[in-house]
PDB file of C-alpha atoms in Angstrom:
ATOM      1  CA  ASP P 981      20.843  75.778 -59.172  1.00 66.00           C
ATOM      2  CA  GLY P 982      20.066  76.085 -56.195  1.00 73.00           C
ATOM      3  CA  GLY P 983      16.817  74.098 -54.958  1.00 93.00           C
ATOM      4  CA  ILE P 984      15.353  71.914 -52.723  1.00 95.00           C
ATOM      5  CA  THR P 985      15.217  68.099 -53.923  1.00 96.00           C
ATOM      6  CA  GLN P 986      13.030  65.204 -52.828  1.00 97.00           C
ATOM      7  CA  SER P 987      13.240  61.923 -53.439  1.00 96.00           C
ATOM      8  CA  PRO P 988      11.978  59.531 -54.547  1.00 96.00           C
ATOM      9  CA  LYS P 989       9.140  61.472 -56.934  1.00 95.00           C
ATOM     10  CA  TYR P 990       6.682  58.068 -56.289  1.00 95.00           C
ATOM     11  CA  LEU P 991       6.718  55.945 -52.985  1.00 94.00           C
ATOM     12  CA  PHE P 992       4.692  52.714 -52.424  1.00 92.00           C
ATOM     13  CA  ARG P 993       4.628  51.623 -49.096  1.00 89.00           C
ATOM     14  CA  LYS P 994       3.266  48.113 -48.034  1.00 89.00           C
ATOM     15  CA  GLU P 995       0.913  47.869 -44.977  1.00 86.00           C
ATOM     16  CA  GLY P 996       3.262  47.540 -41.449  1.00 86.00           C
ATOM     17  CA  GLN P 997       6.225  49.068 -43.097  1.00 91.00           C
ATOM     18  CA  ASN P 998       8.527  52.030 -42.387  1.00 94.00           C
ATOM     19  CA  VAL P 999       9.581  54.382 -45.645  1.00 95.00           C
ATOM     20  CA  THR P1000      11.924  57.435 -45.441  1.00 97.00           C
ATOM     21  CA  LEU P1001      11.356  60.341 -47.464  1.00 97.00           C
ATOM     22  CA  SER P1002      14.699  62.386 -48.855  1.00 98.00           C
ATOM     23  CA  CYS P1003      14.922  66.306 -48.548  1.00 98.00           C
ATOM     24  CA  GLU P1004      18.376  67.758 -49.506  1.00 97.00           C
ATOM     25  CA  GLN P1005      18.957  71.684 -50.192  1.00 97.00           C
ATOM     26  CA  ASN P1006      21.447  73.388 -51.203  1.00 96.00           C
ATOM     27  CA  LEU P1007      20.159  77.105 -50.013  1.00 93.00           C
ATOM     28  CA  ASN P1008      21.414  77.238 -46.827  1.00 92.00           C
ATOM     29  CA  HIS P1009      19.007  77.262 -45.339  1.00 90.00           C
ATOM     30  CA  ASP P1010      18.636  77.043 -41.516  1.00 88.00           C
ATOM     31  CA  ALA P1011      15.220  75.643 -41.095  1.00 88.00           C
ATOM     32  CA  MET P1012      13.696  73.217 -42.927  1.00 91.00           C
ATOM     33  CA  TYR P1013       9.720  71.536 -42.763  1.00 92.00           C
ATOM     34  CA  TRP P1014       7.804  68.945 -43.241  1.00 95.00           C
ATOM     35  CA  TYR P1015       4.231  69.417 -44.648  1.00 94.00           C
ATOM     36  CA  ARG P1016       1.287  66.606 -45.324  1.00 95.00           C
ATOM     37  CA  GLN P1017      -1.242  67.767 -48.716  1.00 94.00           C
ATOM     38  CA  ASP P1018      -4.321  65.713 -48.852  1.00 92.00           C
ATOM     39  CA  PRO P1019      -6.837  67.108 -50.890  1.00 85.00           C
ATOM     40  CA  GLY P1020      -9.013  69.474 -49.542  1.00 80.00           C
ATOM     41  CA  GLN P1021      -7.133  70.334 -46.779  1.00 83.00           C
ATOM     42  CA  GLY P1022      -3.970  72.192 -47.890  1.00 86.00           C
ATOM     43  CA  LEU P1023      -0.950  72.041 -45.944  1.00 90.00           C
ATOM     44  CA  ARG P1024      -0.360  70.116 -42.893  1.00 91.00           C
ATOM     45  CA  LEU P1025       2.777  70.803 -41.069  1.00 90.00           C
ATOM     46  CA  ILE P1026       4.250  67.510 -39.285  1.00 94.00           C
ATOM     47  CA  TYR P1027       7.733  68.424 -38.171  1.00 94.00           C
ATOM     48  CA  TYR P1028       9.976  71.663 -38.758  1.00 91.00           C
ATOM     49  CA  SER P1029      13.726  72.236 -37.651  1.00 91.00           C
ATOM     50  CA  GLN P1030      15.240  74.815 -36.783  1.00 87.00           C
ATOM     51  CA  ILE P1031      18.696  74.173 -36.643  1.00 89.00           C
ATOM     52  CA  VAL P1032      21.242  71.185 -36.736  1.00 94.00           C
ATOM     53  CA  ASN P1033      20.226  68.091 -34.207  1.00 95.00           C
ATOM     54  CA  ASP P1034      16.987  69.869 -33.435  1.00 93.00           C
ATOM     55  CA  PHE P1035      13.445  69.696 -34.268  1.00 94.00           C
ATOM     56  CA  GLN P1036      10.029  69.954 -33.071  1.00 91.00           C
ATOM     57  CA  LYS P1037       6.793  68.470 -33.271  1.00 93.00           C
ATOM     58  CA  GLY P1038       4.120  70.112 -36.280  1.00 89.00           C
ATOM     59  CA  ASP P1039       0.023  69.506 -36.140  1.00 88.00           C
ATOM     60  CA  ILE P1040       0.595  66.173 -36.858  1.00 93.00           C
ATOM     61  CA  ALA P1041       3.029  64.468 -35.916  1.00 95.00           C
ATOM     62  CA  GLU P1042       2.150  61.745 -34.861  1.00 96.00           C
ATOM     63  CA  GLY P1043       3.819  58.292 -36.914  1.00 96.00           C
ATOM     64  CA  TYR P1044       6.482  60.277 -38.197  1.00 97.00           C
ATOM     65  CA  SER P1045       9.995  60.825 -37.382  1.00 97.00           C
ATOM     66  CA  VAL P1046      13.029  62.887 -38.556  1.00 98.00           C
ATOM     67  CA  SER P1047      15.911  63.890 -37.956  1.00 97.00           C
ATOM     68  CA  ARG P1048      18.626  66.244 -38.678  1.00 97.00           C
ATOM     69  CA  GLU P1049      22.126  65.272 -38.571  1.00 97.00           C
ATOM     70  CA  LYS P1050      23.147  67.835 -41.192  1.00 96.00           C
ATOM     71  CA  LYS P1051      22.326  71.617 -42.316  1.00 96.00           C
ATOM     72  CA  GLU P1052      21.342  70.272 -45.914  1.00 97.00           C
ATOM     73  CA  SER P1053      19.533  67.032 -44.856  1.00 98.00           C
ATOM     74  CA  PHE P1054      15.759  66.729 -43.164  1.00 98.00           C
ATOM     75  CA  PRO P1055      14.766  63.368 -43.947  1.00 98.00           C
ATOM     76  CA  LEU P1056      11.289  62.047 -42.779  1.00 98.00           C
ATOM     77  CA  THR P1057      10.215  58.269 -41.864  1.00 97.00           C
ATOM     78  CA  VAL P1058       6.792  57.424 -42.034  1.00 96.00           C
ATOM     79  CA  THR P1059       6.653  54.817 -39.425  1.00 94.00           C
ATOM     80  CA  SER P1060       3.704  51.826 -39.525  1.00 90.00           C
ATOM     81  CA  ALA P1061       2.295  53.992 -36.471  1.00 89.00           C
ATOM     82  CA  GLN P1062       1.101  56.204 -39.596  1.00 90.00           C
ATOM     83  CA  LYS P1063      -2.465  54.334 -40.492  1.00 87.00           C
ATOM     84  CA  ASN P1064      -3.465  56.672 -43.152  1.00 91.00           C
ATOM     85  CA  PRO P1065      -0.060  57.202 -44.573  1.00 93.00           C
ATOM     86  CA  THR P1066      -0.910  57.943 -48.188  1.00 94.00           C
ATOM     87  CA  ALA P1067      -0.556  61.924 -49.499  1.00 96.00           C
ATOM     88  CA  PHE P1068       1.232  64.025 -51.252  1.00 96.00           C
ATOM     89  CA  TYR P1069       4.209  65.320 -48.875  1.00 97.00           C
ATOM     90  CA  LEU P1070       6.524  68.682 -49.518  1.00 95.00           C
ATOM     91  CA  CYS P1071       9.594  69.626 -47.738  1.00 95.00           C
ATOM     92  CA  ALA P1072      10.417  73.228 -47.203  1.00 92.00           C
ATOM     93  CA  SER P1073      13.103  75.557 -46.142  1.00 91.00           C
ATOM     94  CA  SER P1074      13.572  79.116 -45.165  1.00 87.00           C
ATOM     95  CA  ILE P1075      15.684  81.648 -43.569  1.00 82.00           C
ATOM     96  CA  TRP P1076      14.904  81.867 -39.650  1.00 69.00           C
ATOM     97  CA  GLY P1077      14.014  84.652 -37.899  1.00 62.00           C
ATOM     98  CA  GLY P1078      11.188  87.647 -38.392  1.00 52.00           C
ATOM     99  CA  GLY P1079       8.878  85.751 -40.567  1.00 58.00           C
ATOM    100  CA  LYS P1080       9.593  87.789 -43.567  1.00 63.00           C
ATOM    101  CA  GLY P1081      11.379  84.397 -45.535  1.00 70.00           C
ATOM    102  CA  GLU P1082       8.996  82.778 -47.407  1.00 81.00           C
ATOM    103  CA  ALA P1083       9.659  78.880 -47.945  1.00 86.00           C
ATOM    104  CA  PHE P1084      10.743  77.301 -50.948  1.00 90.00           C
ATOM    105  CA  PHE P1085       9.346  74.121 -51.269  1.00 93.00           C
ATOM    106  CA  GLY P1086      10.736  70.956 -52.973  1.00 96.00           C
ATOM    107  CA  GLN P1087       8.966  69.098 -55.998  1.00 95.00           C
ATOM    108  CA  GLY P1088       7.328  66.310 -53.457  1.00 96.00           C
ATOM    109  CA  THR P1089       7.121  63.043 -52.794  1.00 96.00           C
ATOM    110  CA  ARG P1090       3.739  60.703 -53.554  1.00 95.00           C
ATOM    111  CA  LEU P1091       2.868  58.177 -51.032  1.00 95.00           C
ATOM    112  CA  THR P1092       0.757  55.718 -51.816  1.00 94.00           C
ATOM    113  CA  VAL P1093       0.154  52.156 -49.201  1.00 89.00           C
ATOM    114  CA  VAL P1094      -0.723  49.173 -51.218  1.00 86.00           C
TER     115      VAL P1094
ATOM    116  CA  ALA D 672      -3.178  82.705 -33.089  1.00 68.00           C
ATOM    117  CA  GLN D 673      -3.231  82.980 -36.925  1.00 77.00           C
ATOM    118  CA  SER D 674      -5.822  81.596 -39.670  1.00 86.00           C
ATOM    119  CA  VAL D 675      -6.688  82.697 -43.361  1.00 91.00           C
ATOM    120  CA  THR D 676      -9.475  81.748 -45.309  1.00 95.00           C
ATOM    121  CA  GLN D 677      -9.315  81.107 -48.830  1.00 96.00           C
ATOM    122  CA  LEU D 678     -13.236  81.714 -50.175  1.00 93.00           C
ATOM    123  CA  GLY D 679     -13.914  79.330 -52.870  1.00 92.00           C
ATOM    124  CA  SER D 680     -12.575  76.025 -53.189  1.00 93.00           C
ATOM    125  CA  HIS D 681     -12.891  76.690 -56.996  1.00 96.00           C
ATOM    126  CA  VAL D 682     -13.423  79.331 -59.195  1.00 97.00           C
ATOM    127  CA  SER D 683     -13.757  78.783 -62.506  1.00 98.00           C
ATOM    128  CA  VAL D 684     -13.095  82.096 -65.254  1.00 97.00           C
ATOM    129  CA  SER D 685     -13.087  82.154 -69.009  1.00 97.00           C
ATOM    130  CA  GLU D 686      -9.619  82.807 -70.798  1.00 97.00           C
ATOM    131  CA  GLY D 687      -9.480  86.363 -70.814  1.00 97.00           C
ATOM    132  CA  ALA D 688     -11.381  87.371 -67.781  1.00 98.00           C
ATOM    133  CA  LEU D 689     -10.293  88.692 -65.093  1.00 98.00           C
ATOM    134  CA  VAL D 690      -9.168  86.417 -61.847  1.00 98.00           C
ATOM    135  CA  LEU D 691     -10.279  87.404 -58.421  1.00 98.00           C
ATOM    136  CA  LEU D 692      -9.304  84.734 -55.973  1.00 98.00           C
ATOM    137  CA  ARG D 693      -9.885  86.052 -52.616  1.00 98.00           C
ATOM    138  CA  CYS D 694      -8.173  85.536 -49.450  1.00 97.00           C
ATOM    139  CA  ASN D 695      -8.524  87.023 -45.407  1.00 96.00           C
ATOM    140  CA  TYR D 696      -6.684  86.603 -42.796  1.00 92.00           C
ATOM    141  CA  SER D 697      -6.483  87.037 -38.949  1.00 87.00           C
ATOM    142  CA  SER D 698      -3.754  87.259 -36.677  1.00 76.00           C
ATOM    143  CA  SER D 699      -3.316  89.084 -33.047  1.00 68.00           C
ATOM    144  CA  VAL D 700      -0.104  90.959 -34.815  1.00 69.00           C
ATOM    145  CA  PRO D 701       0.486  92.878 -38.275  1.00 70.00           C
ATOM    146  CA  PRO D 702       1.266  89.737 -40.396  1.00 80.00           C
ATOM    147  CA  TYR D 703       3.552  88.982 -43.945  1.00 86.00           C
ATOM    148  CA  LEU D 704       1.440  87.578 -46.470  1.00 90.00           C
ATOM    149  CA  PHE D 705       2.273  84.894 -49.237  1.00 92.00           C
ATOM    150  CA  TRP D 706       0.224  83.529 -52.402  1.00 96.00           C
ATOM    151  CA  TYR D 707       1.663  80.637 -53.534  1.00 96.00           C
ATOM    152  CA  VAL D 708       0.822  78.617 -56.818  1.00 97.00           C
ATOM    153  CA  GLN D 709       0.989  74.577 -57.242  1.00 96.00           C
ATOM    154  CA  TYR D 710       0.682  72.797 -60.700  1.00 94.00           C
ATOM    155  CA  PRO D 711      -0.598  69.373 -60.690  1.00 89.00           C
ATOM    156  CA  ASN D 712       2.345  66.802 -58.798  1.00 86.00           C
ATOM    157  CA  GLN D 713       4.720  69.415 -58.271  1.00 91.00           C
ATOM    158  CA  GLY D 714       5.914  71.490 -54.642  1.00 92.00           C
ATOM    159  CA  LEU D 715       4.641  75.520 -54.003  1.00 94.00           C
ATOM    160  CA  GLN D 716       6.065  78.435 -56.043  1.00 94.00           C
ATOM    161  CA  LEU D 717       6.049  81.731 -54.557  1.00 93.00           C
ATOM    162  CA  LEU D 718       3.761  84.041 -57.122  1.00 96.00           C
ATOM    163  CA  LEU D 719       3.998  87.003 -54.378  1.00 94.00           C
ATOM    164  CA  LYS D 720       4.547  88.213 -50.791  1.00 91.00           C
ATOM    165  CA  TYR D 721       3.487  91.260 -48.415  1.00 90.00           C
ATOM    166  CA  THR D 722       6.021  92.682 -45.815  1.00 83.00           C
ATOM    167  CA  SER D 723       5.077  95.820 -45.128  1.00 77.00           C
ATOM    168  CA  ALA D 724       6.331  97.772 -47.588  1.00 75.00           C
ATOM    169  CA  ALA D 725       3.950  98.991 -50.872  1.00 84.00           C
ATOM    170  CA  THR D 726       0.443  97.607 -50.115  1.00 88.00           C
ATOM    171  CA  LEU D 727      -0.406  97.136 -53.652  1.00 94.00           C
ATOM    172  CA  VAL D 728       2.255  93.545 -54.857  1.00 94.00           C
ATOM    173  CA  LYS D 729       3.207  92.606 -57.888  1.00 95.00           C
ATOM    174  CA  GLY D 730       4.336  89.237 -58.357  1.00 95.00           C
ATOM    175  CA  ILE D 731       4.973  87.055 -60.918  1.00 94.00           C
ATOM    176  CA  ASN D 732       3.035  86.078 -64.089  1.00 94.00           C
ATOM    177  CA  GLY D 733       0.912  89.156 -64.514  1.00 96.00           C
ATOM    178  CA  PHE D 734      -0.260  88.190 -60.712  1.00 97.00           C
ATOM    179  CA  GLU D 735      -0.763  91.391 -58.436  1.00 97.00           C
ATOM    180  CA  ALA D 736      -2.665  91.498 -54.745  1.00 97.00           C
ATOM    181  CA  GLU D 737      -3.243  94.413 -52.375  1.00 95.00           C
ATOM    182  CA  PHE D 738      -2.962  94.422 -48.921  1.00 93.00           C
ATOM    183  CA  LYS D 739      -6.214  95.951 -47.010  1.00 92.00           C
ATOM    184  CA  LYS D 740      -5.937  96.047 -43.401  1.00 88.00           C
ATOM    185  CA  SER D 741      -8.969  97.251 -42.790  1.00 89.00           C
ATOM    186  CA  GLU D 742     -10.608  94.619 -44.481  1.00 92.00           C
ATOM    187  CA  THR D 743      -7.669  91.821 -43.670  1.00 92.00           C
ATOM    188  CA  SER D 744      -7.502  90.792 -46.804  1.00 94.00           C
ATOM    189  CA  PHE D 745      -4.723  89.985 -49.183  1.00 95.00           C
ATOM    190  CA  HIS D 746      -6.738  89.043 -52.485  1.00 97.00           C
ATOM    191  CA  LEU D 747      -4.841  87.586 -55.932  1.00 98.00           C
ATOM    192  CA  THR D 748      -6.054  89.456 -59.036  1.00 98.00           C
ATOM    193  CA  LYS D 749      -4.912  89.538 -62.659  1.00 98.00           C
ATOM    194  CA  PRO D 750      -6.230  91.287 -65.621  1.00 97.00           C
ATOM    195  CA  SER D 751      -6.353  88.388 -67.836  1.00 97.00           C
ATOM    196  CA  ALA D 752      -6.980  84.782 -67.641  1.00 97.00           C
ATOM    197  CA  HIS D 753      -4.366  82.601 -69.329  1.00 97.00           C
ATOM    198  CA  MET D 754      -5.001  78.632 -69.926  1.00 97.00           C
ATOM    199  CA  SER D 755      -1.957  78.035 -68.192  1.00 96.00           C
ATOM    200  CA  ASP D 756      -2.757  80.053 -64.963  1.00 97.00           C
ATOM    201  CA  ALA D 757      -5.040  76.594 -64.258  1.00 97.00           C
ATOM    202  CA  ALA D 758      -3.799  75.468 -61.037  1.00 97.00           C
ATOM    203  CA  GLU D 759      -4.120  75.051 -56.931  1.00 96.00           C
ATOM    204  CA  TYR D 760      -3.327  78.713 -55.609  1.00 97.00           C
ATOM    205  CA  PHE D 761      -2.706  79.186 -51.598  1.00 96.00           C
ATOM    206  CA  CYS D 762      -2.634  81.962 -49.478  1.00 95.00           C
ATOM    207  CA  ALA D 763      -0.491  82.445 -46.172  1.00 91.00           C
ATOM    208  CA  VAL D 764       0.335  83.951 -43.241  1.00 87.00           C
ATOM    209  CA  SER D 765       3.131  84.899 -40.782  1.00 80.00           C
ATOM    210  CA  PRO D 766       3.093  87.050 -38.021  1.00 67.00           C
ATOM    211  CA  LYS D 767       6.158  89.453 -38.422  1.00 59.00           C
ATOM    212  CA  ALA D 768       6.667  89.557 -34.258  1.00 50.00           C
ATOM    213  CA  ASN D 769       6.709  85.349 -34.922  1.00 48.00           C
ATOM    214  CA  SER D 770      10.600  84.703 -34.111  1.00 46.00           C
ATOM    215  CA  GLY D 771      10.641  81.506 -35.346  1.00 48.00           C
ATOM    216  CA  GLY D 772       9.872  83.559 -38.895  1.00 46.00           C
ATOM    217  CA  GLY D 773       9.804  82.076 -42.013  1.00 47.00           C
ATOM    218  CA  ALA D 774       7.333  78.325 -42.527  1.00 50.00           C
ATOM    219  CA  ASP D 775       6.701  77.552 -38.654  1.00 57.00           C
ATOM    220  CA  GLY D 776       4.463  80.162 -38.484  1.00 66.00           C
ATOM    221  CA  LEU D 777       3.306  80.157 -41.771  1.00 79.00           C
ATOM    222  CA  THR D 778      -0.075  79.134 -41.916  1.00 84.00           C
ATOM    223  CA  PHE D 779      -1.367  78.271 -45.328  1.00 89.00           C
ATOM    224  CA  GLY D 780      -5.297  78.460 -46.351  1.00 92.00           C
ATOM    225  CA  LYS D 781      -7.130  75.059 -47.562  1.00 93.00           C
ATOM    226  CA  GLY D 782      -6.218  76.778 -51.665  1.00 94.00           C
ATOM    227  CA  THR D 783      -8.410  77.344 -54.333  1.00 96.00           C
ATOM    228  CA  HIS D 784      -8.056  75.355 -57.264  1.00 96.00           C
ATOM    229  CA  LEU D 785      -8.344  77.988 -60.763  1.00 97.00           C
ATOM    230  CA  ILE D 786     -10.014  76.424 -63.536  1.00 97.00           C
ATOM    231  CA  ILE D 787      -9.533  77.870 -66.628  1.00 97.00           C
ATOM    232  CA  GLN D 788     -12.369  77.987 -69.792  1.00 96.00           C
ATOM    233  CA  PRO D 789     -11.556  78.476 -73.424  1.00 94.00           C
TER     234      PRO D 789
END
């Protein structure tokens, strides 16, 4: 079955540590996205990528980094520069162009700072 | 610029009653509109979408929404609530003219938590 797989489902980070969240899709979508979700704030865009080896900052990119070396994969690194990383992180993918293509979401990764 | 306003962060209805979740948008160009549902600790699932065909859109699980251009609204309804409908619902807008398409042009509302009373 086609879909988006995020791993791990739960992740714990110590202060000052970098962690990487995995996102893989087999939908053959060109575009991939990372969102952060906090209670009562909806979804906020961190980074997005339209094509391999290219990505753009979203609304809250500070303290995060991404790479897009393969069409299927779009990992997100939460760096030590992100001062409040505890949140639910969602990866999504879609076709690119025209705005008609809805986003397909993974099951999310809940990151907690300990 | 575009934005989405969902009226009511929490909506409570009795089982079997009408569900109405409100969504108003602003967009400088005619939009595409979407409703997503999120169950606890899960990703978002598409309920329905409006892409300029019929203004009344039917989705999964008995939900439907009507696009009203004059009111800039896209309210979500279901005639009879079921306990399994308890979840977070997000309205989203994407401008048709956005050459980027997909989620970079997709703006989400802050969500409405639907509570079903037995």
